[in-house]
Amino acid sequence: MKAAAKLIENGSFLLSNFNLTPRLINNFFKIIFLNQRPLRTVDLCFDYQCNYKCQHCYAVDFANPKRKGMKLEDYKLAIDKCTKEGAIHFNLVGGEPTMDERLFDVVSHAKKKGAVISLATNGSFLSLDFCQRLKDIKLDVVLLSMDLPDKEDLDNFRKKGCFEDVMSALENCTKVGLKVYISAVMTPESLKNGKTRRMLEFCLKHKILLHTNLPAIMGRWKNATQMFLDEEDKKIVRELYKHRYVRSCEMSSYFKTACRSGWEKLHITEYGDVMPCTFVPIHFGNILTDSLKDIRKKMHDYDLFKGEIEMCIPSTHSEYKKIYEEKISKHKYLPVSHTDI
């Protein structure tokens, strides 16, 4: 049942992005016959500014006042370089990306490259007019942040009024015909107390998919070691992943469900630093000054990303946890160069 649901879902993206099909075929050809590893997904970060103060925010350690962020032309260059390496999906993140007017030009440029575009947002700026503008430039998916099913819990976790923001954004997206996924950060607590399961019930009621994220020990959670998943947590996650309404980063790989950080997935910071994942703050070069092919080669040679990794590295990988606690967490600003680890 889940395989059929994913096939229908992916088919809808192909139908709405005619340039995507030949690029996807080309990527599979490279994987199967040439033993190459083309990119799939790139998280592209805008300004780290945000109107919320979420308990789990990762961005607080990235906003460096001594550095200049990328300009619009830099974002376009980054997209061009990534598509040459095979990227077919760009996920726009922040901060809160809807606070940056360049968002619309970036989406338009990426769409010309035959890519699927998703937008990760708290929804607070998604008025009916804003949603219509996103629909007009053919944004594919809105990833609407909602981690907990109860108003009081969600408002305490993110910001007072957050629950109403999400409900309003969901209604407005639906009115203009924008595809919406609910994006929820799961924690050991929410997995065990049933609140993540209730988020799934919310999505079933509204007939939208639940995109799950595992917790990362960084940012405002830099000392929250209790967020690291144990075997009981992983067992619950595996069961959730079987549900046809549940999606995760690990499911977005070309073939087997697994963490593909540094291989099929990258994150580009506001300053152009290239990391293997949004939640693995180790950079291997800069998209504006370095060859992306060379950057990816460095990642592929890095021991942390070798072998099969079942789930999110910063949530489950004991070696990474040690590296983070002993080395990465000592730095005032992230990311840290791989040469300093």
Short mmCIF file of C-alpha atoms in Angstrom, two decimals:
data_model
loop_
_atom_site.label_atom_id
_atom_site.label_comp_id
_atom_site.label_asym_id
_atom_site.label_seq_id
_atom_site.Cartn_x
_atom_site.Cartn_y
_atom_site.Cartn_z
CA MET A 1 0.00 0.00 0.00
CA LYS A 2 2.78 2.45 0.91
CA ALA A 3 4.74 1.68 -2.27
CA ALA A 4 1.64 2.45 -4.34
CA ALA A 5 1.06 5.69 -2.43
CA LYS A 6 4.65 6.81 -3.04
CA LEU A 7 4.38 5.93 -6.73
CA ILE A 8 1.26 8.08 -7.09
CA GLU A 9 2.89 10.91 -5.13
CA ASN A 10 6.08 10.85 -7.22
CA GLY A 11 4.03 10.59 -10.39
CA SER A 12 2.23 13.81 -9.50
CA PHE A 13 5.58 15.61 -9.27
CA LEU A 14 6.62 14.27 -12.67
CA LEU A 15 3.36 15.39 -14.27
CA SER A 16 3.75 18.92 -12.92
CA ASN A 17 7.46 19.14 -13.81
CA PHE A 18 7.93 17.95 -17.39
CA ASN A 19 11.67 18.73 -17.39
CA LEU A 20 12.15 16.49 -14.36
CA THR A 21 11.59 13.16 -16.12
CA PRO A 22 14.65 13.20 -18.43
CA ARG A 23 16.85 14.42 -15.58
CA LEU A 24 15.61 11.64 -13.32
CA ILE A 25 16.21 9.02 -16.02
CA ASN A 26 19.71 10.39 -16.52
CA ASN A 27 20.45 10.13 -12.79
CA PHE A 28 19.30 6.52 -12.59
CA PHE A 29 21.39 5.69 -15.67
CA LYS A 30 24.46 7.13 -13.92
CA ILE A 31 23.74 5.14 -10.77
CA ILE A 32 23.00 1.79 -12.44
CA PHE A 33 25.41 1.76 -15.37
CA LEU A 34 28.18 4.23 -14.49
CA ASN A 35 28.41 3.62 -10.73
CA GLN A 36 28.10 7.36 -10.09
CA ARG A 37 26.29 9.05 -7.20
CA PRO A 38 24.31 12.06 -8.46
CA LEU A 39 22.82 14.51 -6.01
CA ARG A 40 19.14 14.35 -5.23
CA THR A 41 18.21 16.93 -2.57
CA VAL A 42 19.75 20.25 -1.53
CA ASP A 43 18.59 22.23 1.50
CA LEU A 44 19.15 25.85 0.50
CA CYS A 45 19.23 28.30 3.40
CA PHE A 46 18.09 31.91 3.28
CA ASP A 47 18.68 34.53 5.97
CA TYR A 48 18.74 33.09 9.51
CA GLN A 49 16.28 35.73 10.71
CA CYS A 50 13.04 34.36 12.13
CA ASN A 51 9.98 35.68 13.94
CA TYR A 52 9.78 32.60 16.20
CA LYS A 53 11.99 31.36 19.04
CA CYS A 54 11.49 27.62 18.86
CA GLN A 55 12.99 25.44 21.57
CA HIS A 56 14.83 23.28 19.05
CA CYS A 57 16.13 26.01 16.68
CA TYR A 58 19.40 25.02 15.00
CA ALA A 59 19.95 28.39 13.29
CA VAL A 60 21.01 30.31 16.42
CA ASP A 61 24.54 28.90 16.09
CA PHE A 62 24.84 29.79 12.38
CA ALA A 63 23.97 33.50 12.28
CA ASN A 64 27.41 35.11 12.20
CA PRO A 65 27.37 38.95 12.16
CA LYS A 66 30.92 39.02 10.80
CA ARG A 67 29.98 37.21 7.59
CA LYS A 68 28.03 38.41 4.56
CA GLY A 69 25.18 36.30 3.26
CA MET A 70 24.77 35.24 -0.34
CA LYS A 71 23.21 37.59 -2.87
CA LEU A 72 20.43 36.58 -5.28
CA GLU A 73 22.93 35.84 -8.05
CA ASP A 74 24.89 33.65 -5.64
CA TYR A 75 21.79 31.55 -4.95
CA LYS A 76 21.25 31.13 -8.68
CA LEU A 77 24.88 30.05 -9.09
CA ALA A 78 24.47 27.55 -6.27
CA ILE A 79 21.37 26.10 -7.95
CA ASP A 80 23.20 25.85 -11.28
CA LYS A 81 26.15 24.01 -9.70
CA CYS A 82 23.88 21.62 -7.82
CA THR A 83 21.76 20.75 -10.86
CA LYS A 84 24.94 19.94 -12.79
CA GLU A 85 25.71 17.43 -10.04
CA GLY A 86 22.24 15.91 -10.44
CA ALA A 87 20.07 17.74 -7.88
CA ILE A 88 16.37 17.35 -8.65
CA HIS A 89 14.94 18.72 -5.40
CA PHE A 90 15.63 21.97 -3.55
CA ASN A 91 14.21 22.46 -0.07
CA LEU A 92 14.17 26.13 0.95
CA VAL A 93 14.88 26.66 4.64
CA GLY A 94 15.87 29.36 7.13
CA GLY A 95 15.43 30.96 9.60
CA GLU A 96 12.03 31.70 8.20
CA PRO A 97 12.45 31.81 4.39
CA THR A 98 9.13 33.55 3.77
CA MET A 99 10.64 36.68 5.37
CA ASP A 100 13.02 36.97 2.39
CA GLU A 101 11.55 38.48 -0.78
CA ARG A 102 14.27 36.78 -2.86
CA LEU A 103 12.37 33.55 -2.27
CA PHE A 104 10.22 34.05 -5.36
CA ASP A 105 13.16 34.65 -7.72
CA VAL A 106 15.02 31.66 -6.32
CA VAL A 107 12.01 29.37 -6.79
CA SER A 108 11.50 30.62 -10.35
CA HIS A 109 15.15 30.01 -11.23
CA ALA A 110 15.15 26.50 -9.78
CA LYS A 111 11.93 25.61 -11.60
CA LYS A 112 13.59 26.51 -14.90
CA LYS A 113 16.18 23.83 -14.10
CA GLY A 114 13.53 21.13 -13.88
CA ALA A 115 13.58 20.71 -10.11
CA VAL A 116 10.98 19.98 -7.44
CA ILE A 117 10.84 22.81 -4.89
CA SER A 118 9.66 22.55 -1.29
CA LEU A 119 9.42 25.32 1.28
CA ALA A 120 9.93 24.71 5.01
CA THR A 121 7.99 27.36 6.94
CA ASN A 122 6.27 28.09 10.23
CA GLY A 123 3.36 29.41 8.16
CA SER A 124 2.99 32.74 9.92
CA PHE A 125 3.33 34.75 6.69
CA LEU A 126 1.21 32.47 4.51
CA SER A 127 -1.68 34.79 3.83
CA LEU A 128 -4.06 33.90 1.02
CA ASP A 129 -2.25 36.35 -1.28
CA PHE A 130 1.18 34.97 -0.36
CA CYS A 131 0.00 31.41 -1.02
CA GLN A 132 -1.37 32.45 -4.40
CA ARG A 133 2.01 33.96 -5.32
CA LEU A 134 3.69 30.66 -4.40
CA LYS A 135 1.14 28.78 -6.47
CA ASP A 136 1.71 31.10 -9.44
CA ILE A 137 5.46 30.38 -9.50
CA LYS A 138 4.70 26.64 -9.29
CA LEU A 139 6.09 25.84 -5.84
CA ASP A 140 5.59 22.10 -5.42
CA VAL A 141 5.21 21.56 -1.66
CA VAL A 142 4.82 23.56 1.52
CA LEU A 143 6.37 21.85 4.55
CA LEU A 144 4.32 23.36 7.36
CA SER A 145 5.95 23.07 10.79
CA MET A 146 3.72 21.48 13.42
CA ASP A 147 5.34 19.14 15.92
CA LEU A 148 2.62 18.60 18.52
CA PRO A 149 -1.15 18.12 18.21
CA ASP A 150 -2.32 20.32 21.10
CA LYS A 151 -2.47 24.12 20.94
CA GLU A 152 -0.86 24.72 24.34
CA ASP A 153 2.01 22.30 23.69
CA LEU A 154 2.76 23.71 20.24
CA ASP A 155 2.61 27.33 21.41
CA ASN A 156 5.00 26.55 24.28
CA PHE A 157 7.36 24.70 21.96
CA ARG A 158 7.50 27.34 19.22
CA LYS A 159 5.68 30.61 19.99
CA LYS A 160 2.37 31.81 21.39
CA GLY A 161 -0.10 31.96 18.52
CA CYS A 162 1.75 29.33 16.53
CA PHE A 163 -1.18 26.92 16.46
CA GLU A 164 -3.47 29.53 14.90
CA ASP A 165 -0.75 30.42 12.39
CA VAL A 166 -0.51 26.80 11.27
CA MET A 167 -4.28 26.34 10.98
CA SER A 168 -4.62 29.56 8.96
CA ALA A 169 -1.70 28.65 6.69
CA LEU A 170 -3.11 25.18 6.10
CA GLU A 171 -6.48 26.66 5.14
CA ASN A 172 -4.93 29.23 2.79
CA CYS A 173 -2.68 26.70 1.07
CA THR A 174 -5.66 24.42 0.55
CA LYS A 175 -7.77 27.24 -0.91
CA VAL A 176 -5.23 28.03 -3.65
CA GLY A 177 -4.38 24.39 -4.35
CA LEU A 178 -0.88 24.23 -2.86
CA LYS A 179 0.27 20.77 -1.81
CA VAL A 180 0.99 20.71 1.95
CA TYR A 181 2.89 18.29 4.17
CA ILE A 182 3.00 18.70 7.93
CA SER A 183 6.62 18.75 9.08
CA ALA A 184 7.09 17.46 12.63
CA VAL A 185 10.18 17.02 14.77
CA MET A 186 9.84 13.78 16.72
CA THR A 187 11.47 13.42 20.13
CA PRO A 188 11.92 10.40 22.39
CA GLU A 189 9.19 11.90 24.58
CA SER A 190 6.66 12.46 21.77
CA LEU A 191 7.38 9.00 20.36
CA LYS A 192 6.71 7.32 23.70
CA ASN A 193 3.77 9.42 24.94
CA GLY A 194 1.83 9.03 21.69
CA LYS A 195 1.87 12.68 20.59
CA THR A 196 3.72 11.88 17.37
CA ARG A 197 1.09 9.22 16.66
CA ARG A 198 -1.59 11.87 17.25
CA MET A 199 0.15 14.11 14.71
CA LEU A 200 -0.28 11.27 12.22
CA GLU A 201 -3.98 11.11 13.12
CA PHE A 202 -4.21 14.86 12.46
CA CYS A 203 -2.71 14.34 9.01
CA LEU A 204 -5.04 11.43 8.27
CA LYS A 205 -8.00 13.63 9.18
CA HIS A 206 -6.83 16.37 6.80
CA LYS A 207 -5.63 13.91 4.14
CA ILE A 208 -2.08 15.32 4.05
CA LEU A 209 1.25 13.61 4.53
CA LEU A 210 3.32 13.78 7.71
CA HIS A 211 6.99 14.54 7.03
CA THR A 212 8.90 13.45 10.11
CA ASN A 213 12.23 14.79 11.33
CA LEU A 214 14.40 13.24 14.02
CA PRO A 215 15.81 15.53 16.75
CA ALA A 216 19.30 17.01 16.38
CA ILE A 217 21.58 17.89 19.29
CA MET A 218 22.61 21.39 18.22
CA GLY A 219 21.48 25.01 18.42
CA ARG A 220 19.13 25.51 21.38
CA TRP A 221 19.30 21.75 21.90
CA LYS A 222 23.11 21.64 21.95
CA ASN A 223 23.12 20.25 25.51
CA ALA A 224 19.93 18.20 25.18
CA THR A 225 21.58 14.78 25.03
CA GLN A 226 18.26 13.22 26.05
CA MET A 227 17.14 13.82 22.46
CA PHE A 228 19.50 11.12 21.20
CA LEU A 229 17.38 8.10 20.22
CA ASP A 230 17.73 4.77 22.02
CA GLU A 231 16.77 1.37 20.62
CA GLU A 232 13.19 1.62 21.90
CA ASP A 233 12.80 4.98 20.14
CA LYS A 234 14.19 3.55 16.90
CA LYS A 235 11.74 0.67 17.05
CA ILE A 236 8.81 3.11 17.28
CA VAL A 237 10.26 5.15 14.39
CA ARG A 238 10.56 2.05 12.20
CA GLU A 239 6.88 1.27 12.79
CA LEU A 240 5.86 4.84 11.96
CA TYR A 241 7.90 4.74 8.75
CA LYS A 242 5.75 1.86 7.53
CA HIS A 243 2.62 4.02 7.43
CA ARG A 244 1.61 5.18 3.96
CA TYR A 245 1.01 8.75 5.22
CA VAL A 246 4.49 9.09 6.74
CA ARG A 247 7.55 10.45 4.95
CA SER A 248 11.10 11.13 6.13
CA CYS A 249 14.41 12.37 4.80
CA GLU A 250 15.65 8.77 4.70
CA MET A 251 12.83 7.81 2.33
CA SER A 252 13.92 10.38 -0.24
CA SER A 253 16.90 8.36 -1.45
CA TYR A 254 17.04 6.94 -4.97
CA PHE A 255 16.75 3.36 -3.79
CA LYS A 256 16.93 1.94 -0.27
CA THR A 257 15.56 3.94 2.67
CA ALA A 258 18.63 5.21 4.55
CA CYS A 259 20.47 8.37 5.55
CA ARG A 260 22.18 9.74 2.42
CA SER A 261 23.83 12.81 3.96
CA GLY A 262 26.88 13.83 1.96
CA TRP A 263 25.99 11.48 -0.89
CA GLU A 264 22.56 12.29 -2.28
CA LYS A 265 21.87 15.22 0.01
CA LEU A 266 23.60 18.52 0.86
CA HIS A 267 22.89 21.69 2.82
CA ILE A 268 24.12 25.11 1.69
CA THR A 269 24.25 27.78 4.38
CA GLU A 270 23.37 31.44 3.97
CA TYR A 271 27.10 32.04 3.49
CA GLY A 272 27.61 29.34 0.87
CA ASP A 273 29.21 26.72 3.12
CA VAL A 274 28.41 23.21 1.93
CA MET A 275 27.47 20.67 4.61
CA PRO A 276 26.26 17.06 4.21
CA CYS A 277 23.01 17.84 6.03
CA THR A 278 21.26 20.73 7.76
CA PHE A 279 21.92 19.07 11.11
CA VAL A 280 25.52 17.96 10.56
CA PRO A 281 27.37 21.31 10.88
CA ILE A 282 30.63 20.26 9.24
CA HIS A 283 31.50 22.06 6.01
CA PHE A 284 33.70 20.78 3.20
CA GLY A 285 34.04 23.94 1.13
CA ASN A 286 32.08 26.88 -0.22
CA ILE A 287 29.71 26.71 -3.18
CA LEU A 288 30.80 30.16 -4.41
CA THR A 289 34.54 29.54 -4.51
CA ASP A 290 35.07 25.78 -4.72
CA SER A 291 34.22 23.02 -7.17
CA LEU A 292 31.12 21.17 -5.97
CA LYS A 293 32.50 17.97 -7.44
CA ASP A 294 35.62 18.38 -5.27
CA ILE A 295 33.51 19.20 -2.21
CA ARG A 296 31.46 16.04 -2.69
CA LYS A 297 34.62 13.96 -3.14
CA LYS A 298 35.84 15.16 0.27
CA MET A 299 32.51 14.15 1.83
CA HIS A 300 32.61 10.72 0.21
CA ASP A 301 36.10 10.15 1.61
CA TYR A 302 35.08 11.17 5.13
CA ASP A 303 34.72 8.15 7.43
CA LEU A 304 31.54 9.40 9.11
CA PHE A 305 29.52 9.07 5.89
CA LYS A 306 30.77 5.69 4.74
CA GLY A 307 28.65 2.55 4.88
CA GLU A 308 24.91 2.09 5.36
CA ILE A 309 23.40 4.44 7.94
CA GLU A 310 19.81 3.56 8.75
CA MET A 311 18.61 6.77 10.36
CA CYS A 312 19.52 10.44 10.82
CA ILE A 313 23.20 10.77 11.81
CA PRO A 314 22.87 13.49 14.51
CA SER A 315 19.99 11.58 16.15
CA THR A 316 21.35 8.04 16.21
CA HIS A 317 25.07 7.85 15.30
CA SER A 318 27.21 7.37 18.42
CA GLU A 319 30.46 8.37 16.70
CA TYR A 320 28.93 11.63 15.50
CA LYS A 321 27.58 12.33 19.01
CA LYS A 322 31.12 12.04 20.34
CA ILE A 323 32.50 14.34 17.62
CA TYR A 324 29.80 16.92 18.31
CA GLU A 325 30.26 16.96 22.08
CA GLU A 326 34.07 16.97 22.02
CA LYS A 327 34.75 19.24 19.05
CA ILE A 328 31.85 20.89 17.23
CA SER A 329 30.00 22.21 20.30
CA LYS A 330 33.09 24.14 21.42
CA HIS A 331 32.77 26.58 18.52
CA LYS A 332 30.80 29.81 18.89
CA TYR A 333 29.61 29.82 15.28
CA LEU A 334 28.80 26.94 12.96
CA PRO A 335 29.56 25.25 10.67
CA VAL A 336 33.03 23.92 11.48
CA SER A 337 35.48 22.99 8.73
CA HIS A 338 36.14 19.26 8.33
CA THR A 339 39.84 20.10 8.68
CA ASP A 340 39.22 21.24 12.28
CA ILE A 341 37.69 17.95 13.37
#
